[in-house]
Amino acid sequence: MESEPAAGFFVRAKEALARAGRAAARAQAAALLTLAYFLVIGPAALLARALGADPLSIRRAARTGWIARRAGPARETLTKAG
Amino acid sequence: MGRVRDAVRRLGVVGELLRFLWRERLWWMIPLLIALIAVGALIVLGSSPAVAPFVYTLF
Amino acid sequence: MRILGLSFDYHDAAAALVVDGVPVAAAQEERFTRVKHDRRLPESAARWCLARANLDAGDLDAIVFYEKPFRKLTRILAGSIATFPRSAAMFRRAAGAWLDERLWVGPRIERALGVPPSKILFCEHHLSHAASAFFASPFDEAAVLVVDGVGEWATASLGRGRRAEGGGWELSLDAEQRYPHSLGLLYSAFTAYLGFEVNEGEYKVMGLAPYGRPRFADRVRAMLAPFGDGSFRLDLDWFAFHRDPARAFAARFEREFGPARAPGAGDPAEDARFCDVAASVQLVCEELVLAMARQAARRAGSKNLCLAGGVALNATANARLLREGGFERIWIQPAAGDAGGALGAALYAAHALGRPPRWEMTRADLGPEHSTAEAADALRRAGLAFEEMRGEDELCSRAAGLLAEGKTLGWHQGRSEWGPRALGQRSILADPRPAEMKRTLNEKIKFRELFRPFAPSAVEESFGELFDAGSPVPDAYRFMLAVAPVREAARARLGAAAHVDGSARAQLVERGRLPLYHRLISRFGDLTGTAAVLNTSFNLKGEPIVETPEDAIATFAASGLDALALGPLLVARRPSGKTEARRRPWAASETPSDGWAW
């Protein structure tokens, strides 16, 4: 260990650099996603509100919360991710 | 090679997703998702060291 | 036809392999990785399933994921739009997770297991749950009810299963209630309010409820505005789970019920207010489950009910359903939570793609088993002295003798259980008679909250004499899915098993289904006159249930267990003082669990 202090230093430096890189990437991702929230979701939300949309069925108008489901043929439905 | 194939496969998933939204008549979600996936691509590029400096200059 | 079902990315990842309609292997990823509630792609569990059946991934006809990811994504987008601008942090986390991983479920499975895209299928979340109940039940026709936190959009679904006209069976869900109006999420919000971990501490709310009076029940009913047919609309003023990644309930909760309990604060059973809150939400939960089940029965026109989804693990609600639901017979999937979706997805695909025979789940041991040689090696490596019993008779006699002396015993036998309950394969057993055994188990081994009772296992011959569960004993008791009143005359003999309200989450042990466990308990009955034992899962607090002999030995060493049986190998006493606690550095979940359903 003591014979290779320089190698140890480089390993540590490299690790620190990688850590810093990951932190920077995380911060950048957070910044981009926040931006997306206000620039992409925001306008859509304002538009939806202006049009009176209620995507989570929050307003209580219905007489039941049960919603009928339509189902396609099982075999075909299974192949789709949506 | 693996990376390219992976990217192609992911593009395939995005295509499937857009077809799903179309089928379900969720047209209004299509621009939102395209924008979000573009952000996602930017994040992926930004976290790969080779490209990062260029992405940072975008802001 | 060989079909692998997978559930992952939310919590409790699992894999299940169904060959020609019969589940041959099923296990949760946490049992392999030792990360509690591990939610990563279950590679270890999947590989074990394949190895168990001597298959390669290439031999599979299909791999079925237990959800429709695109549908779930539309919910998250719609939720973000509805809650703008208060959901920025939520959006950041959700969108990050989706863009990083969740959208790419297909390619991830392809890469992990080396299968082509054409073999990957997707089964809706509630359909997976429904299939895990109906296609494992003994019914030709039944109403089906699924209740949980949320899948894609559905939070509760009603449906039916029956014989199809052209042969085979069909299962359909006809109606659903949608996010955010969710009984599971309501219960989780109270779990968080009471200072327990969401997706883990719901049992504790149920355990706390009998200490209180439901004096807040009207307020709970008011926050969910029931329609009278089991469906309801949550008043979102009370909640934050739909917009905040770190909080489930809004400030209004604390205005109405008083300050929330801090996680890890002292014994909640000593604070009447918390007990009353727990009792109230439990009561309302039971009312809603009953109303939903009646609605399911009415729509399907059936006297049978199949039940799954996380809420189906509420043993007190299940007991009321058994007593008051008006059903002839009820079948509940033991892995009713999301892990069970892996089994359900595979079963659903098996019946959609082929015409396999029906299969009835009569035992829960679908997990890995470990040979006596492996166990002996592990014991030698750990330096533990053991004896090999000659046959089950000697094993059961010796083990029953230890239990009768008041010893606590780690009981590791055969294949591990599917679902969250230990049912006699990976169990810690003890004498149920002395009330102080509860304290002993808690303080020496389980290190869990003292207010929670331990469950008893009783043999079929004495079940009716100990518990008032009706006759014949409902299927749910086989898998510890319902509580039952302990009979007055038996209270003194089950001092450690009866809860404060005189109930117990009893397990029915039948000779024909769990012969070894049945023999052990019978032998204990011969010695003591009480043919029942305390049965708690073989793990320490916060850890997954043990899987391998090594796991069992590590838990034995790290706890105050008195004895250990690994198959026929018996460690009859702790080595005096010299076993150091070789406790593994068990990881808590690496990333915080996603409390609120995205």
XYZ file of C-alpha atoms in Angstrom:
739
model
C 0.000 0.000 0.000
C 2.658 2.430 1.014
C 4.794 1.559 -1.972
C 2.188 2.901 -4.363
C 0.864 6.094 -2.914
C 0.664 7.684 -6.330
C -1.518 4.898 -7.747
C -3.809 5.227 -4.739
C -4.053 8.917 -5.323
C -5.008 8.463 -8.948
C -7.647 5.847 -8.121
C -9.144 8.164 -5.540
C -9.026 11.125 -7.860
C -10.699 9.140 -10.606
C -13.433 8.016 -8.214
C -13.985 11.559 -7.034
C -14.205 12.737 -10.615
C -16.728 10.018 -11.451
C -18.759 10.948 -8.376
C -18.740 14.585 -9.376
C -19.749 13.594 -12.900
C -22.693 11.582 -11.602
C -23.773 14.422 -9.340
C -23.561 16.872 -12.241
C -25.604 14.526 -14.434
C -28.218 14.225 -11.688
C -28.391 17.967 -11.238
C -28.668 18.481 -14.947
C -31.421 15.884 -15.241
C -33.320 17.566 -12.406
C -32.943 20.944 -14.084
C -34.102 19.646 -17.452
C -37.080 17.864 -15.940
C -38.107 20.935 -13.955
C -37.871 22.941 -17.136
C -39.991 20.344 -18.926
C -42.562 20.502 -16.137
C -43.075 24.216 -16.514
C -42.603 24.481 -20.278
C -44.360 21.299 -21.428
C -46.789 20.194 -18.707
C -47.570 23.798 -17.680
C -49.087 25.034 -20.935
C -50.950 21.750 -21.359
C -52.361 22.093 -17.841
C -53.453 25.690 -18.424
C -55.060 24.724 -21.696
C -56.793 21.737 -20.105
C -58.133 23.970 -17.354
C -59.329 26.564 -19.821
C -61.204 23.834 -21.666
C -62.681 22.541 -18.405
C -61.036 19.112 -18.525
C -61.141 16.932 -15.393
C -58.540 14.231 -16.032
C -58.748 12.720 -12.528
C -62.551 12.832 -12.251
C -62.267 15.015 -9.201
C -65.588 16.770 -9.637
C -68.368 14.691 -8.226
C -71.080 14.564 -10.809
C -71.567 10.896 -11.558
C -73.884 8.622 -9.591
C -71.342 5.868 -9.388
C -67.586 5.551 -9.481
C -67.726 2.312 -11.469
C -66.682 2.775 -15.071
C -67.541 0.110 -17.635
C -64.519 -1.557 -19.185
C -64.240 -2.622 -22.753
C -61.933 -5.494 -23.518
C -60.539 -6.676 -26.812
C -59.745 -10.295 -27.660
C -57.407 -11.599 -24.953
C -54.774 -13.005 -27.253
C -54.348 -9.810 -29.256
C -54.568 -7.520 -26.255
C -51.685 -9.320 -24.590
C -49.196 -8.410 -27.306
C -49.518 -4.671 -26.684
C -47.685 -2.634 -24.081
C -50.625 -0.221 -23.961
C -22.901 -1.952 -31.611
C -24.956 -2.898 -28.599
C -25.636 0.773 -28.030
C -26.877 1.312 -31.545
C -29.128 -1.719 -31.370
C -30.429 -0.565 -28.015
C -31.191 2.896 -29.411
C -33.029 1.391 -32.368
C -35.038 -0.844 -30.064
C -35.955 2.130 -27.902
C -37.079 4.055 -30.956
C -39.296 1.071 -31.700
C -40.849 1.396 -28.233
C -41.471 5.103 -28.825
C -43.179 4.227 -32.113
C -45.369 1.692 -30.316
C -46.206 4.259 -27.669
C -47.268 6.828 -30.278
C -49.376 4.237 -32.086
C -51.017 3.373 -28.772
C -51.864 7.031 -28.086
C -53.271 7.380 -31.577
C -55.403 4.258 -31.208
C -56.705 5.416 -27.834
C -57.505 8.855 -29.271
C -55.172 10.471 -26.765
C -53.884 12.795 -29.464
C -53.237 15.634 -27.072
C -50.638 13.541 -25.274
C -48.564 12.968 -28.383
C -46.767 16.353 -28.477
C -46.252 16.196 -24.714
C -44.623 12.803 -24.890
C -42.466 13.671 -27.855
C -41.188 16.693 -25.962
C -40.556 14.639 -22.830
C -38.757 11.903 -24.694
C -36.584 14.533 -26.347
C -35.728 15.786 -22.861
C -34.972 12.222 -21.897
C -32.631 11.831 -24.841
C -30.910 15.052 -23.842
C -30.440 13.716 -20.323
C -28.952 10.482 -21.618
C -26.597 12.383 -23.901
C -25.755 14.776 -21.085
C -24.743 11.960 -18.770
C -22.384 10.378 -21.268
C -19.000 12.068 -20.701
C -18.060 12.355 -24.359
C -20.977 14.585 -25.234
C -21.521 16.408 -21.984
C -19.426 19.492 -22.731
C -21.429 20.152 -25.861
C -24.737 19.724 -24.131
C -23.747 22.133 -21.386
C -23.099 24.817 -23.982
C -26.744 24.548 -24.994
C -27.739 26.359 -21.827
C -46.795 -24.182 -23.198
C -44.160 -22.496 -21.038
C -44.884 -19.014 -19.795
C -42.864 -16.833 -17.455
C -44.657 -14.069 -15.586
C -42.715 -11.080 -14.249
C -43.599 -8.213 -11.952
C -41.133 -5.426 -11.206
C -40.411 -1.688 -11.147
C -42.851 -0.801 -8.400
C -42.183 -2.947 -5.370
C -41.924 -6.660 -4.604
C -40.523 -7.876 -7.912
C -41.223 -11.544 -8.617
C -41.111 -14.248 -11.273
C -43.432 -17.214 -11.813
C -43.172 -20.028 -14.326
C -46.317 -21.744 -15.603
C -45.911 -24.928 -17.629
C -49.066 -26.254 -19.320
C -51.261 -24.277 -16.961
C -49.502 -25.401 -13.787
C -47.247 -23.054 -11.825
C -44.063 -25.031 -11.257
C -41.983 -22.266 -9.695
C -42.663 -18.832 -8.242
C -40.547 -16.607 -6.044
C -39.929 -13.037 -5.066
C -36.668 -11.390 -6.027
C -36.029 -10.175 -2.463
C -35.520 -13.744 -1.270
C -32.499 -14.052 -3.565
C -31.002 -10.570 -3.407
C -31.829 -10.093 0.294
C -33.032 -6.564 -0.431
C -36.425 -6.217 1.243
C -39.173 -5.412 -1.292
C -36.561 -5.473 -4.049
C -38.252 -4.017 -7.103
C -35.558 -4.427 -9.741
C -36.011 -6.662 -12.750
C -36.136 -10.101 -11.066
C -33.249 -11.735 -12.873
C -32.325 -14.072 -10.038
C -35.880 -15.226 -9.487
C -36.445 -15.673 -13.237
C -33.246 -17.673 -13.681
C -34.112 -19.836 -10.718
C -37.602 -20.512 -12.147
C -36.054 -21.633 -15.430
C -33.424 -23.768 -13.726
C -36.048 -25.414 -11.539
C -37.860 -26.603 -14.677
C -34.650 -27.408 -16.556
C -35.416 -24.786 -19.177
C -33.520 -22.067 -20.978
C -35.040 -18.696 -21.723
C -35.130 -19.817 -25.360
C -37.563 -22.619 -24.430
C -40.185 -20.148 -23.239
C -43.253 -19.536 -25.369
C -43.863 -16.163 -23.771
C -42.741 -13.785 -21.052
C -45.586 -11.746 -19.602
C -45.118 -8.461 -17.778
C -47.829 -7.829 -15.185
C -48.808 -4.344 -16.359
C -49.399 -2.196 -19.410
C -46.646 0.417 -19.082
C -48.051 2.823 -21.681
C -51.380 3.031 -19.892
C -49.661 3.727 -16.629
C -47.672 6.487 -18.286
C -50.856 8.194 -19.492
C -52.092 8.245 -15.911
C -48.902 9.864 -14.726
C -49.115 12.514 -17.406
C -52.780 13.175 -16.719
C -52.006 13.357 -13.001
C -49.206 15.856 -13.558
C -51.485 18.039 -15.633
C -54.297 17.923 -13.104
C -51.999 18.853 -10.219
C -49.890 21.525 -11.951
C -48.140 23.569 -10.553
C -47.981 21.711 -7.228
C -46.450 18.508 -8.529
C -43.038 19.631 -9.782
C -41.068 17.362 -7.450
C -43.375 14.446 -8.139
C -43.038 14.983 -11.863
C -39.262 15.156 -11.637
C -39.074 11.805 -9.929
C -41.729 10.092 -11.972
C -40.556 11.381 -15.344
C -36.959 10.583 -14.419
C -37.856 6.999 -13.547
C -39.956 6.569 -16.667
C -37.477 7.996 -19.118
C -34.640 6.150 -17.464
C -36.208 2.704 -17.019
C -39.899 2.147 -16.960
C -40.740 2.988 -20.515
C -38.233 0.391 -21.721
C -39.642 -2.680 -19.985
C -39.622 -4.686 -23.222
C -36.001 -4.041 -24.212
C -34.862 -4.568 -20.618
C -36.468 -8.002 -20.454
C -35.022 -8.868 -23.867
C -31.543 -7.898 -22.747
C -31.739 -9.568 -19.326
C -33.079 -12.899 -20.540
C -32.062 -12.940 -24.199
C -35.483 -13.349 -25.782
C -36.874 -11.763 -28.952
C -39.414 -8.890 -28.690
C -42.148 -11.047 -30.214
C -42.228 -13.235 -27.099
C -42.871 -10.407 -24.667
C -46.478 -9.865 -23.643
C -48.215 -7.424 -21.328
C -51.181 -8.209 -19.108
C -53.159 -5.439 -17.431
C -52.366 -4.993 -13.739
C -55.813 -5.819 -12.403
C -56.284 -8.616 -14.899
C -53.046 -10.125 -13.558
C -54.393 -9.905 -10.013
C -57.769 -11.298 -11.065
C -56.125 -14.226 -12.856
C -53.918 -14.949 -9.840
C -57.130 -15.537 -7.885
C -59.566 -17.098 -10.372
C -57.117 -19.372 -12.194
C -55.815 -20.653 -8.868
C -59.259 -21.137 -7.325
C -61.428 -24.268 -7.313
C -64.372 -22.462 -8.952
C -66.058 -23.124 -12.288
C -67.657 -19.718 -12.031
C -67.098 -16.855 -9.628
C -67.380 -13.133 -9.123
C -63.967 -11.468 -9.072
C -62.931 -8.447 -7.038
C -59.531 -6.729 -7.212
C -58.737 -3.915 -4.768
C -55.332 -2.300 -4.388
C -53.481 1.022 -4.490
C -53.458 1.501 -8.221
C -52.433 -0.339 -11.365
C -52.522 1.513 -14.636
C -55.688 3.502 -13.906
C -57.826 1.011 -12.040
C -57.850 1.047 -8.238
C -60.639 -1.516 -7.906
C -62.151 -3.852 -10.488
C -65.217 -6.063 -10.678
C -65.465 -9.046 -12.955
C -66.274 -12.669 -13.390
C -64.664 -15.933 -14.313
C -66.527 -18.837 -15.885
C -66.417 -21.728 -18.285
C -66.202 -20.444 -21.843
C -68.729 -21.604 -24.393
C -66.204 -23.187 -26.696
C -64.357 -24.906 -23.847
C -61.661 -23.531 -21.595
C -62.268 -20.697 -19.155
C -62.730 -17.006 -19.569
C -62.013 -14.232 -17.162
C -63.127 -10.656 -17.683
C -63.210 -7.451 -15.694
C -66.355 -5.496 -16.471
C -66.081 -2.355 -14.372
C -63.397 -0.418 -12.606
C -62.915 2.519 -10.303
C -60.042 4.767 -11.312
C -57.146 6.663 -9.842
C -56.929 8.702 -7.657
C -60.025 7.253 -6.015
C -58.334 4.364 -4.297
C -59.016 2.384 -1.146
C -55.434 1.141 -1.075
C -53.983 4.636 -1.325
C -56.406 5.886 1.331
C -55.201 3.134 3.666
C -51.595 3.940 2.802
C -52.146 7.617 3.597
C -53.285 6.583 7.078
C -50.332 4.215 7.316
C -48.026 7.174 6.692
C -49.982 9.378 9.114
C -49.546 6.740 11.822
C -45.779 6.803 11.283
C -45.398 3.475 9.490
C -43.726 2.834 6.181
C -46.075 2.819 3.210
C -46.338 -0.520 1.365
C -45.008 -2.265 4.456
C -46.696 -0.894 7.574
C -50.300 -1.446 6.488
C -50.312 -4.593 8.639
C -49.403 -2.465 11.599
C -52.412 -0.201 11.098
C -54.574 -3.312 11.055
C -52.820 -4.612 14.155
C -53.260 -1.296 15.950
C -56.969 -0.971 15.136
C -58.310 -3.354 17.821
C -56.779 -1.140 20.536
C -58.993 1.779 19.537
C -62.584 2.856 19.044
C -63.627 3.986 15.556
C -64.686 7.425 16.734
C -63.349 9.133 13.608
C -65.168 6.800 11.207
C -67.600 9.510 10.089
C -64.744 11.815 9.232
C -63.054 9.080 7.216
C -66.328 8.373 5.406
C -66.643 12.065 4.645
C -63.255 12.152 2.953
C -64.258 9.487 0.486
C -67.894 10.227 -0.240
C -69.186 6.712 -0.985
C -71.774 6.218 -3.716
C -73.328 3.295 -1.851
C -72.316 0.651 -4.371
C -68.752 0.223 -3.151
C -67.421 2.996 -5.348
C -66.450 6.418 -4.025
C -64.758 9.715 -4.818
C -61.833 10.710 -2.631
C -61.863 14.324 -1.543
C -58.328 15.195 -2.629
C -58.113 18.122 -0.197
C -57.082 15.546 2.370
C -54.322 13.930 0.360
C -50.966 14.638 -1.191
C -50.092 11.246 -2.685
C -51.205 12.433 -6.131
C -48.878 15.418 -6.213
C -46.052 14.981 -3.710
C -43.368 12.289 -3.861
C -42.699 12.450 -0.131
C -46.084 12.999 1.496
C -49.251 10.921 1.328
C -51.612 13.126 3.321
C -52.249 16.866 3.273
C -52.175 19.372 6.136
C -55.905 18.901 6.645
C -55.249 15.447 8.094
C -53.359 16.953 10.995
C -55.942 19.684 11.506
C -58.673 17.081 11.866
C -56.899 14.205 13.598
C -54.098 16.020 15.427
C -50.354 15.830 14.771
C -49.121 12.818 12.813
C -47.077 10.170 14.601
C -43.359 10.510 13.903
C -41.853 7.407 12.322
C -40.150 5.361 15.003
C -41.886 7.208 17.850
C -42.821 5.236 20.965
C -45.475 2.526 21.266
C -48.496 3.756 19.278
C -50.785 1.406 21.195
C -50.341 3.622 24.249
C -51.777 6.645 22.475
C -55.552 6.304 22.287
C -55.816 8.874 19.500
C -53.639 6.878 17.119
C -55.470 3.685 18.006
C -58.790 5.366 17.313
C -57.591 6.672 13.954
C -56.422 3.168 13.016
C -59.722 1.649 14.172
C -61.645 4.216 12.131
C -59.850 3.704 8.835
C -59.947 -0.066 9.340
C -63.708 0.022 9.911
C -64.340 2.131 6.804
C -62.034 -0.100 4.787
C -64.040 -3.149 5.871
C -67.321 -1.457 4.945
C -66.040 -0.613 1.499
C -64.600 -4.064 0.818
C -67.967 -5.549 1.809
C -69.852 -3.142 -0.437
C -67.506 -3.791 -3.358
C -67.787 -7.551 -2.919
C -71.594 -7.355 -2.872
C -71.477 -5.274 -6.031
C -69.194 -7.833 -7.685
C -71.542 -10.653 -6.671
C -74.610 -8.806 -7.906
C -73.079 -8.079 -11.285
C -71.688 -11.579 -11.793
C -74.683 -13.323 -10.254
C -72.415 -15.662 -8.335
C -72.180 -17.098 -4.841
C -68.417 -17.551 -5.187
C -65.879 -14.779 -4.868
C -62.254 -14.531 -5.952
C -60.256 -11.778 -4.328
C -56.816 -10.269 -4.978
C -54.917 -6.982 -4.841
C -53.014 -5.577 -1.866
C -56.171 -4.781 0.088
C -57.010 -8.515 -0.005
C -54.194 -9.014 2.527
C -56.302 -7.217 5.144
C -57.113 -10.267 7.258
C -59.682 -8.457 9.405
C -61.636 -7.228 6.389
C -61.446 -10.733 4.922
C -62.900 -12.217 8.100
C -65.878 -9.870 7.859
C -66.270 -10.771 4.204
C -66.364 -14.449 5.158
C -68.920 -13.820 7.910
C -71.118 -11.132 6.409
C -70.497 -11.187 2.671
C -73.174 -13.778 1.958
C -70.880 -15.879 -0.221
C -70.845 -19.637 -0.303
C -67.124 -19.756 -0.796
C -64.351 -17.183 -1.098
C -60.902 -17.790 -2.540
C -58.085 -15.302 -1.982
C -54.676 -15.392 -3.669
C -52.050 -15.684 -0.884
C -49.680 -13.398 -2.805
C -52.436 -10.838 -3.210
C -49.961 -7.943 -3.493
C -48.006 -6.973 -6.569
C -45.637 -9.939 -6.382
C -48.657 -12.119 -7.086
C -49.132 -10.265 -10.365
C -46.267 -12.294 -11.831
C -48.173 -15.523 -11.242
C -51.448 -14.017 -12.423
C -49.963 -12.614 -15.625
C -48.510 -16.012 -16.498
C -51.773 -17.819 -15.683
C -53.803 -15.326 -17.683
C -51.578 -15.759 -20.726
C -51.650 -19.545 -20.344
C -55.442 -19.515 -20.546
C -55.570 -16.883 -23.290
C -53.055 -18.605 -25.553
C -53.954 -22.223 -24.911
C -56.419 -24.563 -23.285
C -54.566 -25.835 -20.249
C -56.409 -27.736 -17.532
C -57.439 -25.751 -14.472
C -55.154 -25.809 -11.474
C -56.120 -25.229 -7.857
C -53.596 -23.705 -5.527
C -53.788 -25.792 -2.373
C -50.293 -25.130 -1.034
C -48.143 -22.053 -1.082
C -44.726 -23.697 -1.362
C -43.727 -22.792 -4.905
C -40.249 -21.467 -4.073
C -36.758 -22.967 -3.984
C -35.750 -25.919 -1.841
C -32.316 -26.818 -0.569
C -30.790 -30.228 -0.110
C -29.734 -31.739 3.195
C -26.161 -31.793 1.889
C -26.269 -28.032 1.288
C -27.648 -27.472 4.762
C -24.986 -29.721 6.324
C -22.230 -27.825 4.476
C -23.601 -24.503 5.608
C -23.805 -25.675 9.213
C -20.218 -26.967 9.127
C -18.965 -23.719 7.643
C -20.717 -21.847 10.435
C -19.148 -24.184 13.006
C -22.492 -25.270 14.435
C -22.912 -28.702 15.978
C -25.939 -30.550 14.605
C -27.598 -33.949 14.647
C -29.233 -35.666 11.723
C -32.678 -36.983 12.564
C -33.664 -40.416 11.273
C -36.892 -39.594 9.480
C -39.761 -37.206 10.071
C -40.964 -38.953 13.160
C -37.794 -38.319 15.115
C -37.516 -34.769 13.750
C -41.048 -33.892 14.802
C -40.728 -35.528 18.213
C -37.496 -33.730 19.031
C -38.719 -30.376 17.655
C -42.048 -30.649 19.505
C -40.145 -31.491 22.680
C -38.034 -28.346 22.339
C -41.122 -26.210 21.744
C -42.862 -27.731 24.759
C -39.852 -26.728 26.873
C -40.469 -23.140 25.819
C -37.685 -23.014 23.232
C -37.968 -20.925 20.088
C -37.240 -22.868 16.917
C -36.229 -21.839 13.407
C -38.057 -24.236 11.067
C -36.634 -24.399 7.540
C -38.270 -27.176 5.490
C -38.895 -27.888 1.840
C -39.797 -25.231 -0.702
C -40.283 -21.664 0.447
C -43.691 -20.018 0.473
C -45.184 -17.849 -2.254
C -46.615 -14.673 -0.764
C -45.808 -12.626 2.316
C -46.763 -15.246 4.939
C -44.581 -17.993 6.344
C -46.754 -21.107 6.440
C -44.515 -23.760 7.930
C -41.615 -23.850 5.464
C -39.660 -20.769 6.601
C -41.119 -20.182 10.030
C -40.061 -19.362 13.544
C -42.118 -21.496 15.893
C -42.831 -21.261 19.602
C -45.209 -22.375 22.334
C -48.479 -20.396 21.990
C -49.644 -20.969 25.556
C -47.727 -18.553 27.784
C -48.649 -14.919 27.125
C -45.071 -13.842 27.765
C -43.928 -15.808 24.696
C -45.033 -12.829 22.639
C -42.579 -10.640 24.498
C -39.823 -13.251 24.274
C -40.201 -13.606 20.524
C -40.327 -9.872 20.050
C -37.375 -8.977 22.176
C -35.080 -11.857 21.320
C -35.823 -12.413 17.667
C -38.280 -10.317 15.777
C -37.444 -6.937 17.302
C -40.771 -5.624 16.158
C -43.467 -3.505 17.741
C -44.877 -5.097 20.859
C -48.481 -4.281 20.058
C -48.586 -6.720 17.156
C -49.698 -10.246 17.941
C -48.230 -13.449 16.535
C -50.242 -15.860 14.468
C -50.990 -19.448 15.524
C -50.986 -22.542 13.307
C -53.385 -25.277 14.338
C -54.046 -28.730 12.916
C -57.400 -29.390 11.295
C -58.448 -31.793 14.069
C -58.361 -29.077 16.723
C -58.949 -25.937 14.645
C -62.671 -25.764 15.351
C -62.151 -26.291 19.042
C -59.685 -23.390 19.248
C -61.163 -20.894 16.763
C -64.622 -19.860 15.752
C -64.107 -19.827 11.977
C -67.138 -21.765 10.815
C -67.355 -25.224 9.368
C -66.006 -26.286 6.996
C -63.097 -23.961 7.688
C -62.907 -21.441 4.801
C -60.002 -21.710 2.339
C -58.600 -18.364 3.460
C -57.391 -19.899 6.744
C -55.077 -22.239 4.891
C -52.977 -19.250 3.905
C -53.389 -17.091 7.005
C -55.513 -14.601 5.117
C -58.228 -14.024 7.714
C -58.527 -13.568 11.455
C -60.858 -15.669 13.576
C -62.118 -15.246 17.145
C -60.282 -17.471 19.618
C -62.891 -19.490 21.488
C -63.424 -18.413 25.066
C -62.425 -21.833 26.372
C -59.176 -21.748 24.389
C -58.032 -18.242 25.389
C -55.902 -19.510 28.244
C -54.204 -22.040 25.972
C -53.370 -19.434 23.322
C -52.093 -16.684 25.562
C -49.478 -15.471 23.073
C -51.618 -15.778 19.953
C -54.784 -13.907 20.818
C -54.920 -10.229 19.962
C -56.373 -7.670 22.351
C -59.803 -8.142 20.731
C -59.608 -11.914 21.200
C -58.935 -12.664 17.544
C -56.016 -14.460 15.915
C -54.789 -14.739 12.345
C -54.936 -18.499 12.486
C -53.517 -20.943 9.960
C -55.316 -24.183 9.245
C -52.840 -27.059 8.824
C -54.200 -30.130 7.065
C -52.597 -33.555 7.135
C -53.092 -34.059 3.414
C -51.562 -30.742 2.412
C -48.762 -29.997 4.847
C -47.967 -33.447 6.258
C -44.671 -32.596 7.978
C -45.942 -29.429 9.639
C -49.127 -31.239 10.596
C -47.110 -33.988 12.247
C -44.985 -31.521 14.180
C -47.992 -29.638 15.545
C -49.805 -32.891 16.374
C -46.779 -34.106 18.281
C -46.700 -30.811 20.180
C -50.382 -31.392 20.925
C -49.613 -34.875 22.291
C -47.084 -33.370 24.667
C -49.038 -30.319 25.800
C -52.705 -30.855 25.006
C -52.699 -27.867 22.628
C -52.290 -28.822 18.972
C -51.210 -25.371 17.857
C -47.927 -23.459 17.650
C -47.006 -19.814 17.242
C -45.814 -19.235 13.699
C -44.014 -16.102 12.596
C -41.956 -15.585 9.492
C -38.299 -16.621 9.686
C -36.605 -13.248 9.416
C -35.454 -10.338 11.509
C -37.262 -7.020 11.453
C -36.800 -5.234 8.150
C -35.326 -8.231 6.340
C -36.787 -10.573 3.740
C -37.826 -14.055 4.894
C -34.830 -16.428 4.855
C -34.392 -18.506 1.739
C -31.241 -20.639 1.892
C -29.745 -22.565 4.806
C -27.074 -19.831 4.956
C -29.762 -17.177 5.421
C -31.359 -19.273 8.154
C -28.039 -19.764 9.929
C -27.214 -16.042 9.717
C -30.581 -15.176 11.238
C -30.134 -17.857 13.892
C -26.759 -16.363 14.793
C -27.967 -12.765 14.812
C -31.045 -13.426 16.930
C -31.860 -15.102 20.183
C -33.365 -18.208 18.592
C -32.826 -21.313 20.756
C -32.811 -24.030 18.105
C -32.757 -24.545 14.389
C -34.052 -27.290 12.117
C -32.800 -27.325 8.523
C -34.607 -30.220 6.935
C -33.683 -33.232 9.073
C -30.681 -31.454 10.625
C -31.282 -30.183 14.115
C -29.219 -27.670 16.030
C -30.719 -28.290 19.442
C -28.997 -25.501 21.347
C -27.079 -22.328 20.809
C -23.326 -22.773 21.133
C -22.508 -21.205 24.466
C -21.494 -17.641 23.854
C -19.100 -18.224 21.008
C -21.173 -17.632 17.873
C -20.468 -14.115 16.883
C -23.345 -12.396 15.201
C -22.465 -13.156 11.600
C -25.141 -10.853 10.467
C -24.934 -9.892 6.845
C -25.037 -6.216 6.130
C -28.593 -6.536 4.891
C -29.327 -3.719 2.561
C -32.395 -1.670 2.985
C -33.984 -0.931 -0.346
C -31.345 0.850 -2.360
C -33.659 3.490 -3.622
C -36.505 4.655 -1.437
C -39.665 2.744 -2.196
C -42.099 4.497 -4.451
C -44.858 5.177 -2.040
C -47.350 6.693 -4.334
C -47.927 4.571 -7.264
C -45.922 5.912 -10.122
